[in-house]
Coordinates of C-alpha atoms in Angstrom, one line a residue:
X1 CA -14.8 -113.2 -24.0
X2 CA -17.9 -115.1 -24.4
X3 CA -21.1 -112.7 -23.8
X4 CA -23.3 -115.5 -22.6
X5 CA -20.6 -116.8 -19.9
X6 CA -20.8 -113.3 -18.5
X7 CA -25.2 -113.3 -18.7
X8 CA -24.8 -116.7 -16.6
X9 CA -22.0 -115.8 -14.1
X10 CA -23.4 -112.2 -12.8
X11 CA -26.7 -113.4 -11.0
X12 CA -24.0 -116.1 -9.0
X13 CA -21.4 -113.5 -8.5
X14 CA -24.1 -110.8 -7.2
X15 CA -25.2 -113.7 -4.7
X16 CA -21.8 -114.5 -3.2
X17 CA -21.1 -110.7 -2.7
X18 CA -24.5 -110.7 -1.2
X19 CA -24.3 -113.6 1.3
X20 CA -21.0 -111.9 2.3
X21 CA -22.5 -108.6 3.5
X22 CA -22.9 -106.4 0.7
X23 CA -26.1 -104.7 -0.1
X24 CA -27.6 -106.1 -3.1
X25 CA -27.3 -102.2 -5.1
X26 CA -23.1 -101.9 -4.0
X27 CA -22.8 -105.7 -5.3
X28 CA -24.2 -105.0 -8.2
X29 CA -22.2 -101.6 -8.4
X30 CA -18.9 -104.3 -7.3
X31 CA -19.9 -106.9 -10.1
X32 CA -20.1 -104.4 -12.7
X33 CA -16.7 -102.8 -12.2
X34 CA -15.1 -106.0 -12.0
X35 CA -17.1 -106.9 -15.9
X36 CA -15.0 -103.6 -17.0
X37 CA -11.4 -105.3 -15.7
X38 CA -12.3 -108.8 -17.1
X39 CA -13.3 -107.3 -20.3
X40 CA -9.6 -105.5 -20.7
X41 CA -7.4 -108.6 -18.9
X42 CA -9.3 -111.6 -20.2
X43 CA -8.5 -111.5 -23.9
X44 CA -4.7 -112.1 -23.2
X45 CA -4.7 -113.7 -20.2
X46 CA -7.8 -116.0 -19.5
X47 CA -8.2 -117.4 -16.1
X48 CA -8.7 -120.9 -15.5
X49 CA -12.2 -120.5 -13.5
X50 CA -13.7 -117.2 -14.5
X51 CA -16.8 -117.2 -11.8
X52 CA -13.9 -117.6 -9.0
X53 CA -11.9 -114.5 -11.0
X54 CA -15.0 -112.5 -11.2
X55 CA -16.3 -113.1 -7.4
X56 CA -12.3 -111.9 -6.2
X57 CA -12.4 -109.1 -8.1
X58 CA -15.8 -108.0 -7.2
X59 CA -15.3 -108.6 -3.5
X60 CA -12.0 -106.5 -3.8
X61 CA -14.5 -103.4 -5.7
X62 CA -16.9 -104.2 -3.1
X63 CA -14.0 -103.4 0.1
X64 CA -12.5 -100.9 -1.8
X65 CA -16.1 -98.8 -2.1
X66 CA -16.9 -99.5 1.1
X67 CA -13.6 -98.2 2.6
X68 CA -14.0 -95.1 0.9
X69 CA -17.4 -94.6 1.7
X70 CA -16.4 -94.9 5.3
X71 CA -13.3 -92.9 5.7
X72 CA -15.6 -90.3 3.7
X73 CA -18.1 -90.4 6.4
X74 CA -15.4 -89.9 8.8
X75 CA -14.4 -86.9 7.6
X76 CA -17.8 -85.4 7.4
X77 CA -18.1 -87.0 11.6
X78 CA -14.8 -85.1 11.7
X79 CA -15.6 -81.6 10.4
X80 CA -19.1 -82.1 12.6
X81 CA -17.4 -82.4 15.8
X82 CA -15.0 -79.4 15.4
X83 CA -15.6 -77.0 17.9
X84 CA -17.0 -73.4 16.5
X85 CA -15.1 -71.1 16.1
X86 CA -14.3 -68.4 18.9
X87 CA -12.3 -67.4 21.6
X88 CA -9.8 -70.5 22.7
X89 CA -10.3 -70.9 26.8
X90 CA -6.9 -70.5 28.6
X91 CA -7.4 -73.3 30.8
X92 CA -9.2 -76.9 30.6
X93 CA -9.7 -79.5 32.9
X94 CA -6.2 -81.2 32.6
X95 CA -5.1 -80.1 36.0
X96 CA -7.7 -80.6 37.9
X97 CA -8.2 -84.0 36.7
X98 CA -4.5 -84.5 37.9
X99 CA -5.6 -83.3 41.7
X100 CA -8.8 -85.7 41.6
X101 CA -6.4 -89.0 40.9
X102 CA -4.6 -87.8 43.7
X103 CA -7.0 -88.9 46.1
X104 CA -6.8 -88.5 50.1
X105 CA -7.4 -92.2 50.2
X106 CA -4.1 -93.2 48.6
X107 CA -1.0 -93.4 49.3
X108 CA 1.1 -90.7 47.8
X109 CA 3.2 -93.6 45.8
X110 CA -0.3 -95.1 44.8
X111 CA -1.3 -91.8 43.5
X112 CA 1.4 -91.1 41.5
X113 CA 1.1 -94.4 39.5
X114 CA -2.3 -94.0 39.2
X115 CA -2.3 -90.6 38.0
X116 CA 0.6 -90.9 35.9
X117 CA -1.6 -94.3 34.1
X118 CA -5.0 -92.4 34.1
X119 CA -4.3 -89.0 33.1
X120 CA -0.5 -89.1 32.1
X121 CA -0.5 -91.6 29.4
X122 CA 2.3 -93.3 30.5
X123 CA 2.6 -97.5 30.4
X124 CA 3.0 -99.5 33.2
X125 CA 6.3 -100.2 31.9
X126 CA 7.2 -96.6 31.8
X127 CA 5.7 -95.9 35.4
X128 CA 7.8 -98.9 36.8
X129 CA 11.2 -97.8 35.1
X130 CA 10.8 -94.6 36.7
X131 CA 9.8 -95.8 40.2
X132 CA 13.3 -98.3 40.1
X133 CA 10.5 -101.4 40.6
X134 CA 9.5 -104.6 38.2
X135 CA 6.8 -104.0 35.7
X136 CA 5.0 -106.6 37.9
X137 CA 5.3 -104.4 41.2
X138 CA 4.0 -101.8 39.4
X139 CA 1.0 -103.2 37.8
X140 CA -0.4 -104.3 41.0
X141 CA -0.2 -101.0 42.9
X142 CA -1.9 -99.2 39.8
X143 CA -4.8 -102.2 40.7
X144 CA -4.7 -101.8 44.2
X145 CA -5.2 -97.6 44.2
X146 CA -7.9 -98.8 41.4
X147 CA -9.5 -101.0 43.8
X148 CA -9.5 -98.2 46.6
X149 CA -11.1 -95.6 44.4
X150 CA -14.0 -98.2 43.5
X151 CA -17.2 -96.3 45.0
X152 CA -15.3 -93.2 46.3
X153 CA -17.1 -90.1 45.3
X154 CA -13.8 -88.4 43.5
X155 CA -14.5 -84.7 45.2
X156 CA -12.1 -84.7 47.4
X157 CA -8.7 -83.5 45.4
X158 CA -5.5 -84.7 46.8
X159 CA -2.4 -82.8 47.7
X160 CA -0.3 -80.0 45.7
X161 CA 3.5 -82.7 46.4
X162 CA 1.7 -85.6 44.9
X163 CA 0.8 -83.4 41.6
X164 CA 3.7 -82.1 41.7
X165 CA 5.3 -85.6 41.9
X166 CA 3.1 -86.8 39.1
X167 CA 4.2 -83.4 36.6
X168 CA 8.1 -84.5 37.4
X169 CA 7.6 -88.0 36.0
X170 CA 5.7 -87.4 32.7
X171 CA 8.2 -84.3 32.2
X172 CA 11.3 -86.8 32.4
X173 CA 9.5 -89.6 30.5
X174 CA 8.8 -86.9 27.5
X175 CA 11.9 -85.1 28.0
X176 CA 13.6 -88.8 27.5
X177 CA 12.1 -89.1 23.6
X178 CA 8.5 -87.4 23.3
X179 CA 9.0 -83.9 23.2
X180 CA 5.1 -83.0 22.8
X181 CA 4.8 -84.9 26.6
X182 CA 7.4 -83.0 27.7
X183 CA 5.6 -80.1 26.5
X184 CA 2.7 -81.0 27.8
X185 CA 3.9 -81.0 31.3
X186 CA 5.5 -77.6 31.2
X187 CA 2.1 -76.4 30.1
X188 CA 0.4 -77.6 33.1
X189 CA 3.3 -76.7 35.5
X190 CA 2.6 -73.2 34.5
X191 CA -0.9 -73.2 35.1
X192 CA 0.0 -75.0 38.7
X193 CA 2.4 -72.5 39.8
X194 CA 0.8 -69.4 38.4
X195 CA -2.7 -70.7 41.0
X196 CA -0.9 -72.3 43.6
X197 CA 1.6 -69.4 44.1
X198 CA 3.7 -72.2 46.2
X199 CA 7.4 -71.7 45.6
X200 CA 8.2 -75.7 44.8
X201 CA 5.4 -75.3 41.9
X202 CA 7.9 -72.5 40.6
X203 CA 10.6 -74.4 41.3
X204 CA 9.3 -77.2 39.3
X205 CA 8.3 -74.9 36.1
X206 CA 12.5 -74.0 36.5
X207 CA 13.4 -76.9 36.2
X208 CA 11.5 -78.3 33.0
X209 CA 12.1 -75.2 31.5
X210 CA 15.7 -75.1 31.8
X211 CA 16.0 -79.0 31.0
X212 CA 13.1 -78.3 28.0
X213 CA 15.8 -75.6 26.8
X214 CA 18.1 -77.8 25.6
X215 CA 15.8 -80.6 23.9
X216 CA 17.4 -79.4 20.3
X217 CA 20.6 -80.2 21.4
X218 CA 20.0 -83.8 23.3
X219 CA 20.0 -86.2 20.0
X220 CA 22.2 -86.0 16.3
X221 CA 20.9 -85.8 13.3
X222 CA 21.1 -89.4 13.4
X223 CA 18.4 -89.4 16.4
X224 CA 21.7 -90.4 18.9
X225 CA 21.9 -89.3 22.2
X226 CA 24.7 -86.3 22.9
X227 CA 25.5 -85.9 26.8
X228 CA 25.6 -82.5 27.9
X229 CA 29.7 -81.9 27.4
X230 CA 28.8 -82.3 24.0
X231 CA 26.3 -80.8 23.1
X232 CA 26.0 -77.8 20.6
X233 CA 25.3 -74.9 23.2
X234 CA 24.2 -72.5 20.4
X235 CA 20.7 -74.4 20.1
X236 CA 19.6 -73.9 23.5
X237 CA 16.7 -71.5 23.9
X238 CA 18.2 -68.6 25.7
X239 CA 14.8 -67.2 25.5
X240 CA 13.4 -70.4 27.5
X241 CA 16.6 -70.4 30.0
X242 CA 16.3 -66.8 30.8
X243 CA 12.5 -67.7 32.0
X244 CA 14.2 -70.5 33.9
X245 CA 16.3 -68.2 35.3
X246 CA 13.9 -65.6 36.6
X247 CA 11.3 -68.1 37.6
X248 CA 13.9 -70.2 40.0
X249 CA 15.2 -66.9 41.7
X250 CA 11.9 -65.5 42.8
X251 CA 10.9 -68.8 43.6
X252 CA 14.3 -69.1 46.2
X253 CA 13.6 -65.2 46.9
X254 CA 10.6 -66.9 49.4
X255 CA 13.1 -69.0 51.1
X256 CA 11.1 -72.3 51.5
X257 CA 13.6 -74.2 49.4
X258 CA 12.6 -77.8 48.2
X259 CA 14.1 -80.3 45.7
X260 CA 12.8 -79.1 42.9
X261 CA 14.6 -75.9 43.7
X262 CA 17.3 -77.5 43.9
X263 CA 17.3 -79.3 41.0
X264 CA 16.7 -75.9 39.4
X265 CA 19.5 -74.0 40.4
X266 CA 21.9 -77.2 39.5
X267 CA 20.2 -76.8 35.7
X268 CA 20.5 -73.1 35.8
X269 CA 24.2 -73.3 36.5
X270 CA 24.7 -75.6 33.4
X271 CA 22.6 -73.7 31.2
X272 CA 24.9 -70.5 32.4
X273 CA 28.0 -72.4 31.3
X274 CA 29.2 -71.2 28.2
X275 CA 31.4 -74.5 27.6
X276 CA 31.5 -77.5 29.5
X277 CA 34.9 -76.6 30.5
X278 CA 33.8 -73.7 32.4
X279 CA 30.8 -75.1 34.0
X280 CA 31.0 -74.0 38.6
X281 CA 31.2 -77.4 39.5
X282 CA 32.1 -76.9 43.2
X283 CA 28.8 -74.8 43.7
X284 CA 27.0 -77.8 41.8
X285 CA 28.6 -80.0 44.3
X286 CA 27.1 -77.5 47.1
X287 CA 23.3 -77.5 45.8
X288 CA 23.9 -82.0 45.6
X289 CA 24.6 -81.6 48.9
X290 CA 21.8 -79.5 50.0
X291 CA 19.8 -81.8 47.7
X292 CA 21.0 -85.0 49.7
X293 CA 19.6 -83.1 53.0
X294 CA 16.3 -82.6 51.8
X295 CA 16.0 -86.4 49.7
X296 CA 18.2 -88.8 50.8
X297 CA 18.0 -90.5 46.8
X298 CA 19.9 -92.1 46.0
X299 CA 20.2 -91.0 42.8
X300 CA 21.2 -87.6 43.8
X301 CA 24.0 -89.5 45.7
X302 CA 25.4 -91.0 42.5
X303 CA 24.8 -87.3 40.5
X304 CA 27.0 -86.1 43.5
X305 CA 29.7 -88.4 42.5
X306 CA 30.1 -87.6 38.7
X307 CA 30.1 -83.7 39.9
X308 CA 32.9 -84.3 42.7
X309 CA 34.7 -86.4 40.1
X310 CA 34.2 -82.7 37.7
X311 CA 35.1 -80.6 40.9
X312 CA 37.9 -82.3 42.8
X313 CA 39.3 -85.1 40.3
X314 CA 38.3 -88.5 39.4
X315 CA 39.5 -90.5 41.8
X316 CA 37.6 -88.5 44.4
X317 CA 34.4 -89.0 42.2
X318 CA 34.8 -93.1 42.4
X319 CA 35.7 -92.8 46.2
X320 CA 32.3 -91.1 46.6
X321 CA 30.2 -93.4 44.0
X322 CA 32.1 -96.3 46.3
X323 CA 28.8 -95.2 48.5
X324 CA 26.3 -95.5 46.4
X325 CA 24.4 -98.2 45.4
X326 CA 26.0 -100.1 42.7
X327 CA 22.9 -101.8 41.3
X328 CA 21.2 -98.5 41.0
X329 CA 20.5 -97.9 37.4
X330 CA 23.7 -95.9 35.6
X331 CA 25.6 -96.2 38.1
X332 CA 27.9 -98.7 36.0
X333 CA 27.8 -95.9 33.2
X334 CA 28.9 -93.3 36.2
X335 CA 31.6 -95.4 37.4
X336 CA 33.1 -96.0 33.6
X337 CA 32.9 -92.3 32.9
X338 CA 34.9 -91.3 36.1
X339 CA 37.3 -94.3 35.5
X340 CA 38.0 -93.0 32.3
X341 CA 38.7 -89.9 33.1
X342 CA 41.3 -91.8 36.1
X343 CA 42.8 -92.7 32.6
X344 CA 42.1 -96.2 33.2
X345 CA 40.1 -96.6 29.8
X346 CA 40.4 -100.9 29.8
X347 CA 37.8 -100.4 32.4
X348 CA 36.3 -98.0 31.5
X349 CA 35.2 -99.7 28.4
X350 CA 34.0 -103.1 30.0
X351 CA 32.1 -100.4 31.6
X352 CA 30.4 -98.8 29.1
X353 CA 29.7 -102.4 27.8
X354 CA 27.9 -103.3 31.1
X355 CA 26.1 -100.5 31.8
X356 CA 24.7 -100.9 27.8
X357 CA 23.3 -104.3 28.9
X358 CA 21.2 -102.8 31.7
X359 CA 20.5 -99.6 30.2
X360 CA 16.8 -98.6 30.1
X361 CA 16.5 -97.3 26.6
X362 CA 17.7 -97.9 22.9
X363 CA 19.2 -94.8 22.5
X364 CA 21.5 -94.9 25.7
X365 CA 22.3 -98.6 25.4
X366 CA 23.4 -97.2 22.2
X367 CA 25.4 -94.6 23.1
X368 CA 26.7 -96.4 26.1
X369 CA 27.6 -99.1 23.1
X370 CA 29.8 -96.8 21.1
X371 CA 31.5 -95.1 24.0
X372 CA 32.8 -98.7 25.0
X373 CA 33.9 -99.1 21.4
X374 CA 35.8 -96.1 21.1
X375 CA 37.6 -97.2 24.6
X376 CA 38.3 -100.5 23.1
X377 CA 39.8 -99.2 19.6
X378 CA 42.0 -96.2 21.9
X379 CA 44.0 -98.9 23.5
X380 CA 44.1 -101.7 20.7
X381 CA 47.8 -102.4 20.0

């Protein structure tokens, strides 16, 4: 390696690093470690313009320090902005950022979105899918409640069914993959019911606690999706489901009963099942039909189906999903299940496969995917 090469190069090198951003001290610093790698590679393998070898090496030392430099100053930022230690508060401001979104001046559908973008995290994407409306639909509500808002003091919370509304959705989008939302939700559900007192806020902690008892049992160790006749009934929290339990009864003790009562006691009687097989459909039946009354969803219509096709037989189940919508989302996957169980599985699997093109995630187009397979290779000749 010739000495006097290196004398002439370093002054040019340190000026490129320079003119690039780097203090003149960290070039120098750069330029030096990169004279320790040339000094152990050049000897066997020269490069064919050492000043363009030395300047790429020394920019890479040059990044390299600096990226260390700063990811150690965020640590120290880190350890700064820890809180001190001491008693944790049982409550933050969580909740009552949820009751300030929803604002008297919107609309209870604006609200939700709003609240649910805002506070809950969730995409536009996510919002629309569970408000059965395009992405595009969506998106302009969320700008319209926006626009309202703009130059409204914000002290004037909105109403306990629109919070309540808001909790529901980001339980159901957690409870659908992430488990920490899901968690989050049941968390602020208990804070709501224990200071409202109001029996739907109860009703509601029910429910997510009853559907959060099962989470361990909801996916494979392959991360795919079990439905409920299948799933391993000795990793639901009992602990979790006995809370369920006790929080939906005193909640119907007060007689004001509400959907998300309802939906509670439908849960409850699932979770008291001790096999699929012996799960009280015909009182399930009952609680969709008192569910119906107080919602009109349609979705609760097609739930109905599937548990009359349990109760009373298959064919009664498609005779009362004839009703429903049939470009409501899953109810393809409905239908297929009850024809199946009609013993009609050639259907039944171009089923499956249709209701796997529209489904609205990867792990139930998934699942919807293998359930038409295993149809298809059952009747093969």
């Amino acid at each position: 390696m010739d000495a006097s090469l290196v004398r002439e190069l370093v002054p040019a090198v340190i000026g490129v690093l320079v003119r690039r951003g780097a203090d003149f001290a960290a070039a120098e610093d750069a330029v030096q470690e990169a004279l320790v790698r040339a000094y152990e590679t050049w000897p066997l393998d020269p490069p064919r313009d050492p000043k363009a070898w030395l300047i790429s090496a020394a920019w890479r030392k040059f990044l390299d320090a600096a990226r260390a430099e700063s990811a150690r100053r965020g640590r120290e930022l880190a350890v700064d902005a820890e809180p001190p230690e001491g008693p944790v508060p049982d409550a933050d401001d969580t909740l009552r950022l949820y009751f300030l979104c929803a604002h008297p001046a919107l609309s209870q559908p604006a609200a939700v979105a709003l609240t649910l973008r805002a506070v809950g995290g969730l995409t536009t994407r996510q919002i629309a899918r569970a408000h059965l409306v395009p992405e595009a639909t969506m998106a302009q509500r969320i700008s319209r409640a926006k626009r309202t808002l703009a130059g409204l003091p914000l002290d004037a919370p909105g109403d306990l069914a629109t919070v309540l509304r808001v909790l529901y959705l980001v339980f159901n989008e957690g409870y659908g993959g992430d488990v920490d939302l899901a968690a989050e939700a049941v968390r602020l559900a208990r804070q709501l019911a224990a200071l409202s007192g109001e029996p739907e806020a109860a009703g509601l902690l029910a429910l997510m606690l009853l559907h959060h008892a099962r989470r361990a049992s909801r996916t494979d160790a392959a991360g795919r999706l079990v439905p409920l006749a299948a799933q391993d009934r000795s990793l639901w929290d009992t602990a979790m489901i006995a809370e369920g339990v006790t929080v939906l009864q005193a909640a119907l003790g007060r007689d004001r009963l509400g959907d998300y009562q309802a939906q509670a006691a439908i849960a409850a009687l699932h979770a008291d099942a001790r096999s699929a097989a012996e799960t009280d459909w015909a009182q399930i039946v009952e609680w969709y039909d008192e569910l119906l009354v107080l919602t009109g969803s349609p979705v609760v219509r097609l739930n109905r189906a599937v548990a009359v096709g349990e109760a009373e037989g298959a064919r009664a189940g498609l005779a009362a999903l004839a009703d429903v919508d049939p470009a409501l989302p899953r109810h393809a996957a409905a239908r297929a299940y009850l024809l199946e169980r009609a013993g009609d599985p050639d259907a039944a699997a171009a089923g499956y496969a249709e209701a796997a093109r529209v489904a609205t995630s990867v792990a139930e187009r998934d699942h919807l995917t293998r359930e038409s397979a295993r149809l298809r290779r059952s009747v093969r000749p």
